[in-house]
């Protein structure tokens, strides 16, 4: 019992109790001493008392006995740690004793100078009471004192007028009585105020102390978790290197390299974990957020680049996006991007590979009191829905905590640091938003993660200056947008809507296919001119005055417009799933009247009747489209072609003969692409698909275009175009952990040197295929 | 004849590394299982000379696996080593109480693991008869 109470106090209440106990222990000898002194006086008076005063002195003496009984009882209570009882008893007894002394003295001797001193001493008792924080006792004592004061001043003086100082001083008895009572209350009120402020300080300190203790506990948990999370990867990393060293002679070159690669891979995972920990620390100690209007759709595209393509076999997944192009939120672009990447990565990791994932965003009325000025009446709700196993409702509250991993996942094969959703919550809250999840926990019904952020006034899509990319050189992952996955029927499309499969395969060569800003448009046009120069014309198939020309994935429409000029009698239609932001590359020259643009998605089926066109052209789309989708796309192209009409396709392949540095970068890019099902199309495939589609006179060939300054002007332009595109994806490769940025830069510099110096005869293979529909 | 070591761990990176290392450095034959249930099935069918078992695994965790193996006279004498990232005293206690011979925490060096396996197999050779006798008498007492 004692040892427990003497150990360090853990809460404010305990601390206060201990303080009072010590106070009692210190005061007790003085209280008892004072009482003993008074008792001695009583005993002496009892012994020498005149017969007339015997009864009075006996009564006084019995009071002494009661006082000591009170002290003994209080002492026992103190020994038993009943601090409240002990303090009340002792202070109460002391107060009562004091009052008795005053009464007795004034009754015996009247209001002389010593009685006045005793009155003043009584103030000390009040201070004592307030020290113990016993406010009821303080009030009672004050009222008792008032009574004693009034009694003494008004009554006792008449008993002993010869010693009465008031009479001697000639003061008004009632005035003095009133002043004395007022004085007593002023002391009491002052003590009470003092006590309140003292309690408050103690309470604040206690609160801070408790908070610190909780933090300390969290930190302990955190360290235990980190400790646990680190052990397996450290063992794998260490073991791989150790094994490579120990078994040096018994391992083949490849085996040794595999071991070192494994160590590197696991090390990267560790780095990722540490970065997460550091980020948590940074946010918890007040991170820096740069809140600005951010386009949701664009940020999502950036986020897709961050998602590891190997997570949840992304290439096999149907990703449905329903976000208006101009929907914008008030957020920090980088942190919003990270939230989205995290949620997407989770959706991919924790759900079966054959289930769909839907991402939608819209403005909704804000919940709660919308009349308040500081709360906007609308919010933007971003929802990422999956159809996986879901989350048991009882585990949902745990989900957004630090190192939270569901019991189900702890032993599962899915790895996670347990920091992702915690970071999402920290970010969302720091940006004035919130994040939560809805799930029934029923397998197949999945989970919906909702992120709510304050809306921003819309930003035009064509002003990339305000877009997040301007802050960070991350390549937009949008493939050639016509390589889009069709939306499920349930998701009706309204307004400007993009439904695009995020294809990192796009990184391969034609990295900038969406013409949604000036820079991109210029680059696309540049590419168009290169191709026209390389092939000495726009059409490769032997067409003969076509009347209806279709250009699929037309981009800026440059090719189609030139064809419209070349064949003024023909009607030329360009389709793409976004309206080109820069309508025509030559603004001073209006588009020809026989050209028109139409919004359409080739993967949804082209919106034209069978046999509409006699020349259908499509190029550079495969880098953004899984190879599996080619046959159906070609079938549709053939469908809209009239008998006798031509279908023409053109696709690029990775550069050849560019030296080891370029080969290594390309290998990495292809690895990333392959993970998404995107593989460069071969000429033999082209030919087979066209023939399978029923075309005749099929030609399929590969042209090798010059690449590099050493091969003339064309080589210079082609290398400039493609290297620019490749450089833009370096950051993305680094982000997805495939290749370090520094390594990438180094290899690109070497590749530049290799192809431009002419040390390596590099070439860019372009597969071309065209065929004619029978009949006509 | 080389001893066969059955490795049970859900981390395939580590599993592959340990298998390769034990074969090349320890001269053991290895088998692998990626969860507790698979480990149990393989232990029942192939009767390995030693098992190295993780604790946090899907299906059946390490403690359950060890208890199940010890409870079955067919597998009760297999030397069992727990190798885990759970490094608190209570984990150590629970591992040994479940019936593991040796409790090791990650990370551990490969030579240390080889030494532990040798030690576990040595314990077993000496105590196998004793343990079986104990089991038999327990079963008799129950009957």
PDB file of C-alpha atoms in Angstrom, chain A residues 434-704:
ATOM      1  CA  UNK A 434     -11.610  13.504 -44.638  1.00  0.00           C
ATOM      2  CA  UNK A 435     -11.301   9.909 -45.659  1.00  0.00           C
ATOM      3  CA  UNK A 436     -13.342   6.895 -44.706  1.00  0.00           C
ATOM      4  CA  UNK A 437     -14.369   3.518 -45.975  1.00  0.00           C
ATOM      5  CA  UNK A 438     -17.633   1.719 -46.454  1.00  0.00           C
ATOM      6  CA  UNK A 439     -17.770  -2.024 -46.622  1.00  0.00           C
ATOM      7  CA  UNK A 440     -20.116  -4.787 -45.650  1.00  0.00           C
ATOM      8  CA  UNK A 441     -17.288  -7.234 -45.275  1.00  0.00           C
ATOM      9  CA  UNK A 442     -19.071  -9.563 -47.670  1.00  0.00           C
ATOM     10  CA  UNK A 443     -16.761 -11.209 -50.163  1.00  0.00           C
ATOM     11  CA  UNK A 444     -17.323  -9.809 -53.631  1.00  0.00           C
ATOM     12  CA  UNK A 445     -19.127  -6.678 -52.473  1.00  0.00           C
ATOM     13  CA  UNK A 446     -15.779  -5.083 -51.862  1.00  0.00           C
ATOM     14  CA  UNK A 447     -15.085  -1.759 -50.271  1.00  0.00           C
ATOM     15  CA  UNK A 448     -15.534   1.875 -51.203  1.00  0.00           C
ATOM     16  CA  UNK A 449     -12.918   4.325 -50.018  1.00  0.00           C
ATOM     17  CA  UNK A 450     -14.232   7.870 -49.961  1.00  0.00           C
ATOM     18  CA  UNK A 451     -12.050  10.928 -49.963  1.00  0.00           C
ATOM     19  CA  UNK A 452     -13.743  14.276 -49.449  1.00  0.00           C
ATOM     20  CA  UNK A 453     -11.997  17.546 -50.200  1.00  0.00           C
ATOM     21  CA  UNK A 454     -13.079  21.161 -50.513  1.00  0.00           C
ATOM     22  CA  UNK A 455     -13.865  22.089 -54.123  1.00  0.00           C
ATOM     23  CA  UNK A 456     -11.935  24.639 -56.161  1.00  0.00           C
ATOM     24  CA  UNK A 457     -13.184  26.679 -59.056  1.00  0.00           C
ATOM     25  CA  UNK A 458     -12.576  24.752 -62.248  1.00  0.00           C
ATOM     26  CA  UNK A 459      -9.318  25.130 -64.071  1.00  0.00           C
ATOM     27  CA  UNK A 460      -9.286  24.818 -67.847  1.00  0.00           C
ATOM     28  CA  UNK A 461      -7.678  21.586 -68.949  1.00  0.00           C
ATOM     29  CA  UNK A 462      -5.623  23.373 -71.542  1.00  0.00           C
ATOM     30  CA  UNK A 463      -3.720  25.353 -68.981  1.00  0.00           C
ATOM     31  CA  UNK A 464      -1.185  22.855 -67.781  1.00  0.00           C
ATOM     32  CA  UNK A 465       0.711  25.574 -65.938  1.00  0.00           C
ATOM     33  CA  UNK A 466      -1.591  25.091 -62.991  1.00  0.00           C
ATOM     34  CA  UNK A 467      -1.615  21.362 -63.237  1.00  0.00           C
ATOM     35  CA  UNK A 468       0.328  19.296 -60.778  1.00  0.00           C
ATOM     36  CA  UNK A 469       2.854  18.195 -63.359  1.00  0.00           C
ATOM     37  CA  UNK A 470       4.254  21.652 -63.471  1.00  0.00           C
ATOM     38  CA  UNK A 471       5.660  20.943 -60.032  1.00  0.00           C
ATOM     39  CA  UNK A 472       7.136  17.632 -60.729  1.00  0.00           C
ATOM     40  CA  UNK A 473       8.395  16.067 -63.907  1.00  0.00           C
ATOM     41  CA  UNK A 474       6.119  13.062 -63.843  1.00  0.00           C
ATOM     42  CA  UNK A 475       5.007  11.723 -67.125  1.00  0.00           C
ATOM     43  CA  UNK A 476       1.285  11.513 -67.619  1.00  0.00           C
ATOM     44  CA  UNK A 477       0.463   7.894 -68.018  1.00  0.00           C
ATOM     45  CA  UNK A 478      -2.439   8.408 -70.359  1.00  0.00           C
ATOM     46  CA  UNK A 479      -1.931   6.249 -73.270  1.00  0.00           C
ATOM     47  CA  UNK A 480      -3.094   7.161 -76.618  1.00  0.00           C
ATOM     48  CA  UNK A 481      -6.541   7.744 -75.296  1.00  0.00           C
ATOM     49  CA  UNK A 482      -8.327   5.774 -77.907  1.00  0.00           C
ATOM     50  CA  UNK A 483      -6.893   2.736 -76.201  1.00  0.00           C
ATOM     51  CA  UNK A 484      -9.528   3.023 -73.613  1.00  0.00           C
ATOM     52  CA  UNK A 485     -11.493   0.430 -71.765  1.00  0.00           C
ATOM     53  CA  UNK A 486     -15.207   0.754 -72.324  1.00  0.00           C
ATOM     54  CA  UNK A 487     -17.197   1.794 -69.315  1.00  0.00           C
ATOM     55  CA  UNK A 488     -19.639  -0.714 -67.951  1.00  0.00           C
ATOM     56  CA  UNK A 489     -23.176  -0.041 -69.034  1.00  0.00           C
ATOM     57  CA  UNK A 490     -24.170   0.921 -65.531  1.00  0.00           C
ATOM     58  CA  UNK A 491     -21.872   3.892 -65.526  1.00  0.00           C
ATOM     59  CA  UNK A 492     -23.688   6.202 -67.857  1.00  0.00           C
ATOM     60  CA  UNK A 493     -21.435   8.869 -69.178  1.00  0.00           C
ATOM     61  CA  UNK A 494     -22.401  12.435 -68.747  1.00  0.00           C
ATOM     62  CA  UNK A 495     -20.570  15.567 -69.690  1.00  0.00           C
ATOM     63  CA  UNK A 496     -16.917  15.605 -70.521  1.00  0.00           C
ATOM     64  CA  UNK A 497     -15.825  12.213 -69.418  1.00  0.00           C
ATOM     65  CA  UNK A 498     -12.717  10.212 -69.836  1.00  0.00           C
ATOM     66  CA  UNK A 499     -12.712   6.517 -69.599  1.00  0.00           C
ATOM     67  CA  UNK A 500      -9.204   5.515 -70.159  1.00  0.00           C
ATOM     68  CA  UNK A 501      -7.091   2.631 -69.193  1.00  0.00           C
ATOM     69  CA  UNK A 502      -3.995   3.940 -67.548  1.00  0.00           C
ATOM     70  CA  UNK A 503      -1.316   2.339 -69.570  1.00  0.00           C
ATOM     71  CA  UNK A 504       2.201   2.652 -68.466  1.00  0.00           C
ATOM     72  CA  UNK A 505       3.172   0.815 -71.587  1.00  0.00           C
ATOM     73  CA  UNK A 506       2.783   4.154 -73.105  1.00  0.00           C
ATOM     74  CA  UNK A 507       6.151   4.878 -71.587  1.00  0.00           C
ATOM     75  CA  UNK A 508       7.659   2.727 -74.255  1.00  0.00           C
ATOM     76  CA  UNK A 509       8.085   5.162 -77.064  1.00  0.00           C
ATOM     77  CA  UNK A 510       5.236   7.464 -77.791  1.00  0.00           C
ATOM     78  CA  UNK A 511       5.002   8.911 -74.401  1.00  0.00           C
ATOM     79  CA  UNK A 512       3.097  12.075 -75.189  1.00  0.00           C
ATOM     80  CA  UNK A 513       0.079  11.037 -77.109  1.00  0.00           C
ATOM     81  CA  UNK A 514      -2.599  13.058 -75.421  1.00  0.00           C
ATOM     82  CA  UNK A 515      -2.622  16.451 -77.024  1.00  0.00           C
ATOM     83  CA  UNK A 516      -3.940  18.391 -74.130  1.00  0.00           C
ATOM     84  CA  UNK A 517      -1.514  21.233 -74.064  1.00  0.00           C
ATOM     85  CA  UNK A 518       0.495  23.264 -76.451  1.00  0.00           C
ATOM     86  CA  UNK A 519       3.780  21.569 -75.780  1.00  0.00           C
ATOM     87  CA  UNK A 520       2.334  18.140 -76.402  1.00  0.00           C
ATOM     88  CA  UNK A 521       0.554  19.256 -79.526  1.00  0.00           C
ATOM     89  CA  UNK A 522       3.753  20.630 -80.916  1.00  0.00           C
ATOM     90  CA  UNK A 523       5.560  17.452 -80.191  1.00  0.00           C
ATOM     91  CA  UNK A 524       2.853  15.387 -81.826  1.00  0.00           C
ATOM     92  CA  UNK A 525       2.951  17.573 -84.894  1.00  0.00           C
ATOM     93  CA  UNK A 526       6.715  17.274 -84.917  1.00  0.00           C
ATOM     94  CA  UNK A 527       6.320  13.528 -84.850  1.00  0.00           C
ATOM     95  CA  UNK A 528       3.855  13.724 -87.708  1.00  0.00           C
ATOM     96  CA  UNK A 529       6.294  15.698 -89.833  1.00  0.00           C
ATOM     97  CA  UNK A 530       9.062  13.231 -89.111  1.00  0.00           C
ATOM     98  CA  UNK A 531       6.902  10.356 -90.280  1.00  0.00           C
ATOM     99  CA  UNK A 532       5.803  12.214 -93.406  1.00  0.00           C
ATOM    100  CA  UNK A 533       9.416  12.981 -94.188  1.00  0.00           C
ATOM    101  CA  UNK A 534      10.553   9.438 -93.476  1.00  0.00           C
ATOM    102  CA  UNK A 535       7.876   7.825 -95.635  1.00  0.00           C
ATOM    103  CA  UNK A 536       7.719  10.558 -98.222  1.00  0.00           C
ATOM    104  CA  UNK A 537       4.020  11.102 -97.818  1.00  0.00           C
ATOM    105  CA  UNK A 538       1.048  10.556 -95.584  1.00  0.00           C
ATOM    106  CA  UNK A 539      -0.565   7.474 -97.054  1.00  0.00           C
ATOM    107  CA  UNK A 540       1.374   4.259 -97.571  1.00  0.00           C
ATOM    108  CA  UNK A 541      -1.403   2.041 -98.883  1.00  0.00           C
ATOM    109  CA  UNK A 542      -1.924   2.313-102.636  1.00  0.00           C
ATOM    110  CA  UNK A 543      -5.125   4.320-102.317  1.00  0.00           C
ATOM    111  CA  UNK A 544      -6.789   5.814-105.337  1.00  0.00           C
ATOM    112  CA  UNK A 545      -8.750   8.984-104.671  1.00  0.00           C
ATOM    113  CA  UNK A 546     -10.596   7.874-101.571  1.00  0.00           C
ATOM    114  CA  UNK A 547     -13.895   9.621-100.869  1.00  0.00           C
ATOM    115  CA  UNK A 548     -14.301   8.817 -97.197  1.00  0.00           C
ATOM    116  CA  UNK A 549     -11.234   8.798 -94.969  1.00  0.00           C
ATOM    117  CA  UNK A 550     -11.157   7.885 -91.286  1.00  0.00           C
ATOM    118  CA  UNK A 551      -8.240   8.663 -88.968  1.00  0.00           C
ATOM    119  CA  UNK A 552      -8.503   6.778 -85.675  1.00  0.00           C
ATOM    120  CA  UNK A 553      -6.715   8.341 -82.695  1.00  0.00           C
ATOM    121  CA  UNK A 554      -6.196  11.461 -84.689  1.00  0.00           C
ATOM    122  CA  UNK A 555      -4.555  13.460 -81.901  1.00  0.00           C
ATOM    123  CA  UNK A 556      -4.156  17.039 -83.082  1.00  0.00           C
ATOM    124  CA  UNK A 557      -5.712  16.034 -86.381  1.00  0.00           C
ATOM    125  CA  UNK A 558      -2.623  17.026 -88.322  1.00  0.00           C
ATOM    126  CA  UNK A 559      -2.509  13.932 -90.529  1.00  0.00           C
ATOM    127  CA  UNK A 560      -6.242  14.078 -91.225  1.00  0.00           C
ATOM    128  CA  UNK A 561      -6.148  17.782 -92.097  1.00  0.00           C
ATOM    129  CA  UNK A 562      -3.313  17.255 -94.532  1.00  0.00           C
ATOM    130  CA  UNK A 563      -5.217  14.407 -96.123  1.00  0.00           C
ATOM    131  CA  UNK A 564      -8.286  16.661 -96.386  1.00  0.00           C
ATOM    132  CA  UNK A 565      -6.205  19.218 -98.255  1.00  0.00           C
ATOM    133  CA  UNK A 566      -4.641  16.573-100.460  1.00  0.00           C
ATOM    134  CA  UNK A 567      -8.065  15.116-101.342  1.00  0.00           C
ATOM    135  CA  UNK A 568     -10.429  18.126-101.425  1.00  0.00           C
ATOM    136  CA  UNK A 569     -13.275  15.949-102.733  1.00  0.00           C
ATOM    137  CA  UNK A 570     -13.018  13.507 -99.878  1.00  0.00           C
ATOM    138  CA  UNK A 571     -14.723  13.695 -96.514  1.00  0.00           C
ATOM    139  CA  UNK A 572     -12.145  13.208 -93.738  1.00  0.00           C
ATOM    140  CA  UNK A 573     -13.141  12.272 -90.192  1.00  0.00           C
ATOM    141  CA  UNK A 574     -10.729  12.227 -87.251  1.00  0.00           C
ATOM    142  CA  UNK A 575     -11.790  10.461 -84.060  1.00  0.00           C
ATOM    143  CA  UNK A 576     -10.267  10.456 -80.630  1.00  0.00           C
ATOM    144  CA  UNK A 577     -11.675  10.319 -77.167  1.00  0.00           C
ATOM    145  CA  UNK A 578     -10.625  13.823 -76.264  1.00  0.00           C
ATOM    146  CA  UNK A 579     -11.198  16.969 -78.207  1.00  0.00           C
ATOM    147  CA  UNK A 580      -7.763  18.295 -79.109  1.00  0.00           C
ATOM    148  CA  UNK A 581      -7.126  21.220 -76.749  1.00  0.00           C
ATOM    149  CA  UNK A 582      -5.211  23.051 -79.442  1.00  0.00           C
ATOM    150  CA  UNK A 583      -7.646  22.591 -82.261  1.00  0.00           C
ATOM    151  CA  UNK A 584      -5.278  22.930 -85.157  1.00  0.00           C
ATOM    152  CA  UNK A 585      -1.616  23.430 -85.225  1.00  0.00           C
ATOM    153  CA  UNK A 586      -1.905  26.256 -87.697  1.00  0.00           C
ATOM    154  CA  UNK A 587      -4.309  28.648 -86.053  1.00  0.00           C
ATOM    155  CA  UNK A 588      -3.965  31.220 -88.802  1.00  0.00           C
ATOM    156  CA  UNK A 589      -5.197  28.682 -91.302  1.00  0.00           C
ATOM    157  CA  UNK A 590      -8.736  27.404 -90.768  1.00  0.00           C
ATOM    158  CA  UNK A 591      -9.295  23.679 -90.941  1.00  0.00           C
ATOM    159  CA  UNK A 592     -10.521  22.569 -94.323  1.00  0.00           C
ATOM    160  CA  UNK A 593     -14.280  22.312 -94.659  1.00  0.00           C
ATOM    161  CA  UNK A 594     -14.097  18.643 -95.600  1.00  0.00           C
ATOM    162  CA  UNK A 595     -12.488  17.700 -92.260  1.00  0.00           C
ATOM    163  CA  UNK A 596     -14.367  17.149 -89.061  1.00  0.00           C
ATOM    164  CA  UNK A 597     -13.494  15.859 -85.604  1.00  0.00           C
ATOM    165  CA  UNK A 598     -15.696  13.441 -83.738  1.00  0.00           C
ATOM    166  CA  UNK A 599     -15.444  12.159 -80.167  1.00  0.00           C
ATOM    167  CA  UNK A 600     -15.327   8.388 -80.228  1.00  0.00           C
ATOM    168  CA  UNK A 601     -13.564   5.533 -78.551  1.00  0.00           C
ATOM    169  CA  UNK A 602     -12.362   2.769 -80.800  1.00  0.00           C
ATOM    170  CA  UNK A 603     -12.683   0.262 -77.973  1.00  0.00           C
ATOM    171  CA  UNK A 604     -16.362   1.056 -77.583  1.00  0.00           C
ATOM    172  CA  UNK A 605     -16.836   0.291 -81.224  1.00  0.00           C
ATOM    173  CA  UNK A 606     -16.661   3.026 -83.823  1.00  0.00           C
ATOM    174  CA  UNK A 607     -19.925   4.997 -84.173  1.00  0.00           C
ATOM    175  CA  UNK A 608     -20.137   4.482 -87.935  1.00  0.00           C
ATOM    176  CA  UNK A 609     -22.224   2.101 -90.015  1.00  0.00           C
ATOM    177  CA  UNK A 610     -20.521  -0.813 -91.757  1.00  0.00           C
ATOM    178  CA  UNK A 611     -18.629   0.089 -94.900  1.00  0.00           C
ATOM    179  CA  UNK A 612     -18.586   3.858 -94.349  1.00  0.00           C
ATOM    180  CA  UNK A 613     -14.986   4.590 -95.332  1.00  0.00           C
ATOM    181  CA  UNK A 614     -12.728   3.614 -98.154  1.00  0.00           C
ATOM    182  CA  UNK A 615      -9.507   4.466 -96.312  1.00  0.00           C
ATOM    183  CA  UNK A 616      -9.085   3.811 -92.582  1.00  0.00           C
ATOM    184  CA  UNK A 617      -5.841   4.910 -90.953  1.00  0.00           C
ATOM    185  CA  UNK A 618      -4.589   4.295 -87.435  1.00  0.00           C
ATOM    186  CA  UNK A 619      -1.103   4.661 -86.008  1.00  0.00           C
ATOM    187  CA  UNK A 620       0.868   4.733 -82.752  1.00  0.00           C
ATOM    188  CA  UNK A 621      -1.862   3.472 -80.495  1.00  0.00           C
ATOM    189  CA  UNK A 622      -0.488   0.097 -79.436  1.00  0.00           C
ATOM    190  CA  UNK A 623       1.936   1.524 -76.925  1.00  0.00           C
ATOM    191  CA  UNK A 624      -1.036   2.320 -74.785  1.00  0.00           C
ATOM    192  CA  UNK A 625      -3.169  -0.712 -75.447  1.00  0.00           C
ATOM    193  CA  UNK A 626      -2.835  -4.267 -74.181  1.00  0.00           C
ATOM    194  CA  UNK A 627      -1.772  -6.493 -77.013  1.00  0.00           C
ATOM    195  CA  UNK A 628      -4.812  -8.699 -76.419  1.00  0.00           C
ATOM    196  CA  UNK A 629      -7.175  -6.001 -77.593  1.00  0.00           C
ATOM    197  CA  UNK A 630      -5.675  -5.635 -81.053  1.00  0.00           C
ATOM    198  CA  UNK A 631      -7.770  -8.240 -82.909  1.00  0.00           C
ATOM    199  CA  UNK A 632     -11.116  -6.755 -81.843  1.00  0.00           C
ATOM    200  CA  UNK A 633      -9.955  -3.224 -82.690  1.00  0.00           C
ATOM    201  CA  UNK A 634      -8.815  -4.341 -86.145  1.00  0.00           C
ATOM    202  CA  UNK A 635     -12.086  -6.183 -86.690  1.00  0.00           C
ATOM    203  CA  UNK A 636     -13.949  -2.945 -86.021  1.00  0.00           C
ATOM    204  CA  UNK A 637     -11.683  -0.979 -88.357  1.00  0.00           C
ATOM    205  CA  UNK A 638     -12.419  -3.506 -91.084  1.00  0.00           C
ATOM    206  CA  UNK A 639     -16.130  -3.362 -90.334  1.00  0.00           C
ATOM    207  CA  UNK A 640     -16.369   0.370 -91.092  1.00  0.00           C
ATOM    208  CA  UNK A 641     -14.322  -0.076 -94.264  1.00  0.00           C
ATOM    209  CA  UNK A 642     -16.211  -0.292 -97.535  1.00  0.00           C
ATOM    210  CA  UNK A 643     -15.527  -3.171 -99.936  1.00  0.00           C
ATOM    211  CA  UNK A 644     -12.443  -2.265-101.945  1.00  0.00           C
ATOM    212  CA  UNK A 645     -11.307   0.185 -99.266  1.00  0.00           C
ATOM    213  CA  UNK A 646      -7.949   0.117 -97.463  1.00  0.00           C
ATOM    214  CA  UNK A 647      -6.998  -0.273 -93.813  1.00  0.00           C
ATOM    215  CA  UNK A 648      -3.562   1.008 -92.807  1.00  0.00           C
ATOM    216  CA  UNK A 649      -1.733   0.534 -89.516  1.00  0.00           C
ATOM    217  CA  UNK A 650       1.578   1.830 -88.225  1.00  0.00           C
ATOM    218  CA  UNK A 651       3.332   1.058 -84.958  1.00  0.00           C
ATOM    219  CA  UNK A 652       6.783   1.702 -83.570  1.00  0.00           C
ATOM    220  CA  UNK A 653       9.044  -0.880 -81.984  1.00  0.00           C
ATOM    221  CA  UNK A 654      11.915  -0.360 -79.552  1.00  0.00           C
ATOM    222  CA  UNK A 655      15.104   1.001 -81.090  1.00  0.00           C
ATOM    223  CA  UNK A 656      17.689  -1.508 -82.241  1.00  0.00           C
ATOM    224  CA  UNK A 657      21.466  -1.411 -82.132  1.00  0.00           C
ATOM    225  CA  UNK A 658      21.667   1.627 -79.866  1.00  0.00           C
ATOM    226  CA  UNK A 659      24.325   0.142 -77.616  1.00  0.00           C
ATOM    227  CA  UNK A 660      24.164  -1.451 -74.173  1.00  0.00           C
ATOM    228  CA  UNK A 661      23.076   1.691 -72.316  1.00  0.00           C
ATOM    229  CA  UNK A 662      20.043   2.321 -74.493  1.00  0.00           C
ATOM    230  CA  UNK A 663      19.240  -1.396 -74.521  1.00  0.00           C
ATOM    231  CA  UNK A 664      19.158  -1.465 -70.741  1.00  0.00           C
ATOM    232  CA  UNK A 665      16.789   1.500 -70.491  1.00  0.00           C
ATOM    233  CA  UNK A 666      14.548  -0.008 -73.163  1.00  0.00           C
ATOM    234  CA  UNK A 667      14.563  -3.357 -71.387  1.00  0.00           C
ATOM    235  CA  UNK A 668      13.316  -1.657 -68.220  1.00  0.00           C
ATOM    236  CA  UNK A 669      10.635   0.243 -70.093  1.00  0.00           C
ATOM    237  CA  UNK A 670       9.478  -2.939 -71.769  1.00  0.00           C
ATOM    238  CA  UNK A 671       9.464  -4.770 -68.465  1.00  0.00           C
ATOM    239  CA  UNK A 672       7.095  -2.144 -67.095  1.00  0.00           C
ATOM    240  CA  UNK A 673       4.982  -2.285 -70.236  1.00  0.00           C
ATOM    241  CA  UNK A 674       4.816  -6.046 -70.273  1.00  0.00           C
ATOM    242  CA  UNK A 675       3.524  -6.011 -66.725  1.00  0.00           C
ATOM    243  CA  UNK A 676       0.519  -4.209 -68.148  1.00  0.00           C
ATOM    244  CA  UNK A 677       0.098  -6.516 -71.059  1.00  0.00           C
ATOM    245  CA  UNK A 678       1.592  -4.066 -73.497  1.00  0.00           C
ATOM    246  CA  UNK A 679       4.019  -5.524 -75.957  1.00  0.00           C
ATOM    247  CA  UNK A 680       5.375  -3.987 -79.146  1.00  0.00           C
ATOM    248  CA  UNK A 681       3.479  -5.365 -82.117  1.00  0.00           C
ATOM    249  CA  UNK A 682       5.457  -7.391 -84.684  1.00  0.00           C
ATOM    250  CA  UNK A 683       4.968  -7.079 -88.412  1.00  0.00           C
ATOM    251  CA  UNK A 684       3.996 -10.749 -88.625  1.00  0.00           C
ATOM    252  CA  UNK A 685       1.204 -10.166 -86.099  1.00  0.00           C
ATOM    253  CA  UNK A 686      -0.039  -7.198 -88.063  1.00  0.00           C
ATOM    254  CA  UNK A 687      -0.170  -9.205 -91.232  1.00  0.00           C
ATOM    255  CA  UNK A 688      -1.923 -12.121 -89.559  1.00  0.00           C
ATOM    256  CA  UNK A 689      -4.559  -9.915 -87.941  1.00  0.00           C
ATOM    257  CA  UNK A 690      -5.378  -8.142 -91.162  1.00  0.00           C
ATOM    258  CA  UNK A 691      -5.605 -11.431 -93.061  1.00  0.00           C
ATOM    259  CA  UNK A 692      -7.693 -12.994 -90.281  1.00  0.00           C
ATOM    260  CA  UNK A 693     -10.024 -10.015 -90.601  1.00  0.00           C
ATOM    261  CA  UNK A 694     -10.635 -10.972 -94.226  1.00  0.00           C
ATOM    262  CA  UNK A 695      -8.435  -8.407 -95.991  1.00  0.00           C
ATOM    263  CA  UNK A 696      -6.642  -9.231 -99.211  1.00  0.00           C
ATOM    264  CA  UNK A 697      -3.501  -7.822-100.795  1.00  0.00           C
ATOM    265  CA  UNK A 698      -2.042  -7.554 -97.304  1.00  0.00           C
ATOM    266  CA  UNK A 699       1.395  -6.011 -97.031  1.00  0.00           C
ATOM    267  CA  UNK A 700       3.265  -6.098 -93.726  1.00  0.00           C
ATOM    268  CA  UNK A 701       6.777  -4.814 -93.449  1.00  0.00           C
ATOM    269  CA  UNK A 702       9.182  -3.160 -91.059  1.00  0.00           C
ATOM    270  CA  UNK A 703      11.010   0.019 -91.993  1.00  0.00           C
ATOM    271  CA  UNK A 704      14.096   0.903 -90.019  1.00  0.00           C
TER     272      UNK A 704
END
